[in-house]
CSV table of C-alpha atoms in Angstrom, one decimal:
chain,number,residue,atom,x,y,z
A,1,MET,CA,-50.3,-90.5,132.7
A,2,PRO,CA,-47.8,-93.0,134.1
A,3,THR,CA,-48.8,-96.7,134.3
A,4,SER,CA,-48.8,-98.8,137.4
A,5,GLU,CA,-45.6,-100.5,136.1
A,6,GLN,CA,-43.9,-97.1,135.5
A,7,ASN,CA,-44.9,-95.9,139.0
A,8,LEU,CA,-43.5,-99.0,140.6
A,9,ILE,CA,-40.3,-98.9,138.7
A,10,GLU,CA,-39.8,-95.2,139.5
A,11,LEU,CA,-40.4,-95.9,143.2
A,12,ILE,CA,-37.9,-98.8,143.2
A,13,ARG,CA,-35.2,-96.7,141.3
A,14,SER,CA,-35.7,-93.9,143.8
A,15,SER,CA,-34.6,-96.3,146.6
A,16,GLY,CA,-31.3,-96.8,144.9
A,17,LEU,CA,-32.1,-100.4,143.8
A,18,GLU,CA,-31.2,-101.3,140.2
A,19,VAL,CA,-34.1,-102.6,138.1
A,20,ASP,CA,-33.2,-105.7,136.0
A,21,ALA,CA,-36.6,-106.8,134.7
A,22,VAL,CA,-40.3,-107.0,135.3
A,23,GLU,CA,-41.0,-110.7,136.0
A,24,SER,CA,-44.9,-110.4,136.5
A,25,ASN,CA,-46.7,-113.0,138.6
A,26,ASP,CA,-46.0,-116.0,136.3
A,27,LEU,CA,-43.2,-117.4,138.5
A,28,GLY,CA,-45.3,-117.9,141.6
A,29,PRO,CA,-46.0,-117.3,144.3
A,30,SER,CA,-47.8,-114.2,143.2
A,31,VAL,CA,-47.6,-110.8,144.8
A,32,ASP,CA,-51.1,-111.2,146.2
A,33,ALA,CA,-50.1,-114.6,147.8
A,34,ALA,CA,-47.0,-113.0,149.4
A,35,TRP,CA,-49.1,-110.1,150.9
A,36,ARG,CA,-51.7,-112.6,152.2
A,37,ALA,CA,-48.9,-114.6,153.9
A,38,MET,CA,-47.4,-111.4,155.4
A,39,ALA,CA,-50.8,-110.4,156.8
A,40,GLY,CA,-51.7,-113.9,158.0
A,41,PHE,CA,-53.2,-114.6,161.4
A,42,GLY,CA,-50.5,-115.3,163.9
A,43,VAL,CA,-47.7,-113.8,161.8
A,44,GLU,CA,-45.1,-112.4,164.1
A,45,PRO,CA,-42.3,-110.0,163.2
A,46,SER,CA,-38.7,-111.1,163.0
A,47,ALA,CA,-37.8,-107.6,164.2
A,48,THR,CA,-39.4,-104.3,164.9
A,49,LEU,CA,-38.5,-100.6,164.8
A,50,PRO,CA,-40.7,-97.6,165.9
A,51,LEU,CA,-42.7,-95.9,163.1
A,52,LYS,CA,-41.3,-92.6,164.2
A,53,GLY,CA,-37.6,-92.4,164.3
A,54,GLU,CA,-34.5,-93.0,162.2
A,55,LEU,CA,-35.6,-94.8,159.1
A,56,GLY,CA,-32.1,-95.7,158.0
A,57,GLY,CA,-32.2,-98.5,160.6
A,58,VAL,CA,-35.1,-100.1,158.6
A,59,HIS,CA,-32.7,-100.8,155.7
A,60,ARG,CA,-29.9,-102.3,157.9
A,61,LEU,CA,-32.4,-104.4,159.8
A,62,TRP,CA,-34.2,-105.7,156.7
A,63,LEU,CA,-30.9,-106.4,154.9
A,64,ASP,CA,-29.6,-108.5,157.7
A,65,HIS,CA,-32.9,-110.6,157.9
A,66,ALA,CA,-33.2,-110.9,154.1
A,67,ARG,CA,-29.6,-112.2,153.8
A,68,ARG,CA,-30.1,-114.7,156.6
A,69,ALA,CA,-33.4,-115.9,155.0
A,70,GLY,CA,-31.7,-116.5,151.7
A,71,VAL,CA,-33.9,-113.9,149.9
A,72,ILE,CA,-30.9,-112.1,148.3
A,73,GLY,CA,-28.9,-114.0,145.8
A,74,GLU,CA,-25.1,-114.2,145.7
A,75,ASP,CA,-25.2,-111.6,142.9
A,76,GLY,CA,-27.3,-109.2,145.0
A,77,THR,CA,-30.5,-109.9,143.1
A,78,PHE,CA,-34.0,-110.6,144.4
A,79,LEU,CA,-37.7,-110.0,143.4
A,80,LEU,CA,-39.5,-107.1,144.8
A,81,THR,CA,-42.9,-105.5,145.1
A,82,ALA,CA,-43.9,-102.3,146.9
A,83,VAL,CA,-47.1,-100.6,147.7
A,84,VAL,CA,-48.1,-98.4,144.7
A,85,THR,CA,-51.6,-98.3,143.1
A,86,GLY,CA,-51.8,-101.3,140.7
A,87,SER,CA,-48.5,-102.9,141.8
A,88,ALA,CA,-50.1,-106.3,142.5
A,89,ALA,CA,-51.1,-106.5,138.9
A,90,VAL,CA,-47.6,-105.6,137.8
A,91,GLY,CA,-46.1,-108.5,139.7
A,92,TRP,CA,-42.6,-109.0,140.8
A,93,VAL,CA,-39.7,-106.8,139.7
A,94,ARG,CA,-36.2,-108.3,139.6
A,95,VAL,CA,-33.8,-105.9,141.3
A,96,ARG,CA,-30.2,-105.7,142.4
A,97,LEU,CA,-28.7,-104.2,145.5
A,98,THR,CA,-26.3,-101.2,144.9
A,99,GLU,CA,-24.0,-99.3,147.2
A,100,THR,CA,-26.7,-96.5,147.4
A,101,ALA,CA,-29.7,-98.8,148.0
A,102,ASP,CA,-31.9,-97.9,150.9
A,103,VAL,CA,-35.3,-99.7,151.2
A,104,SER,CA,-36.5,-97.1,153.7
A,105,ARG,CA,-37.2,-94.9,150.6
A,106,LEU,CA,-39.9,-97.4,149.4
A,107,LEU,CA,-42.7,-95.3,150.7
A,108,ASP,CA,-46.4,-95.7,150.0
A,109,ASP,CA,-48.8,-92.8,149.4
A,110,GLN,CA,-49.1,-92.4,153.2
A,111,GLY,CA,-45.4,-92.0,153.7
A,112,ARG,CA,-44.9,-95.5,155.2
A,113,ILE,CA,-42.4,-98.2,154.2
A,114,GLU,CA,-44.3,-101.2,152.7
A,115,PHE,CA,-42.7,-103.8,150.5
A,116,ILE,CA,-41.9,-107.5,150.1
A,117,ALA,CA,-38.7,-109.0,148.8
A,118,ARG,CA,-38.8,-112.6,147.5
A,119,SER,CA,-36.0,-115.0,146.7
A,120,SER,CA,-35.6,-115.9,143.0
A,121,SER,CA,-36.6,-119.5,143.8
A,122,GLY,CA,-39.9,-118.2,145.4
A,123,GLY,CA,-39.4,-120.1,148.6
A,124,HIS,CA,-38.8,-117.2,151.0
A,125,ILE,CA,-39.9,-113.6,151.5
A,126,CYS,CA,-38.7,-110.8,153.8
A,127,GLY,CA,-40.7,-107.7,153.9
A,128,VAL,CA,-41.4,-104.6,155.8
A,129,THR,CA,-44.9,-103.5,156.8
A,130,ALA,CA,-46.2,-100.6,158.9
A,131,GLU,CA,-48.2,-101.7,161.9
A,132,GLU,CA,-49.9,-99.6,164.6
A,133,TYR,CA,-46.7,-98.2,166.3
A,134,ASP,CA,-43.9,-100.1,164.6
A,135,TYR,CA,-42.4,-101.3,161.3
A,136,TRP,CA,-42.3,-105.0,161.2
A,137,VAL,CA,-39.7,-107.0,159.4
A,138,VAL,CA,-41.4,-110.3,158.5
A,139,THR,CA,-39.5,-113.3,157.2
A,140,LEU,CA,-41.5,-116.3,156.0
A,141,ALA,CA,-41.0,-119.5,154.0
A,142,LEU,CA,-43.7,-119.9,151.4
């Protein structure tokens, strides 16, 4: 039976991102802290897209906001977590953008896109979460 770490890495690789290393939660803020920030009272999306529709737009929209927020390093690397059972305990995974990367393939068990990308410094996050009718791209300083 695959572990939570194996499930998370498999999901990340299926999105076309290259996995560099599992960083765990040692280099805070933790995955839990990032999810709490994303779900915080008064958090507003930087952008939205309808839940039903062309999901390729989610990748382009997220990529634009993540780059502007300084989440993606000059070498294309950033830290990532996605919704898979046990993923919070795994912590952050260092990934690298590729030509074939598409974050709209980071689907949870309900078929919704749910993930957070974090800058290597830990200061910024840019994630996608499924809300009632829309996907929200949320960009925050931590």
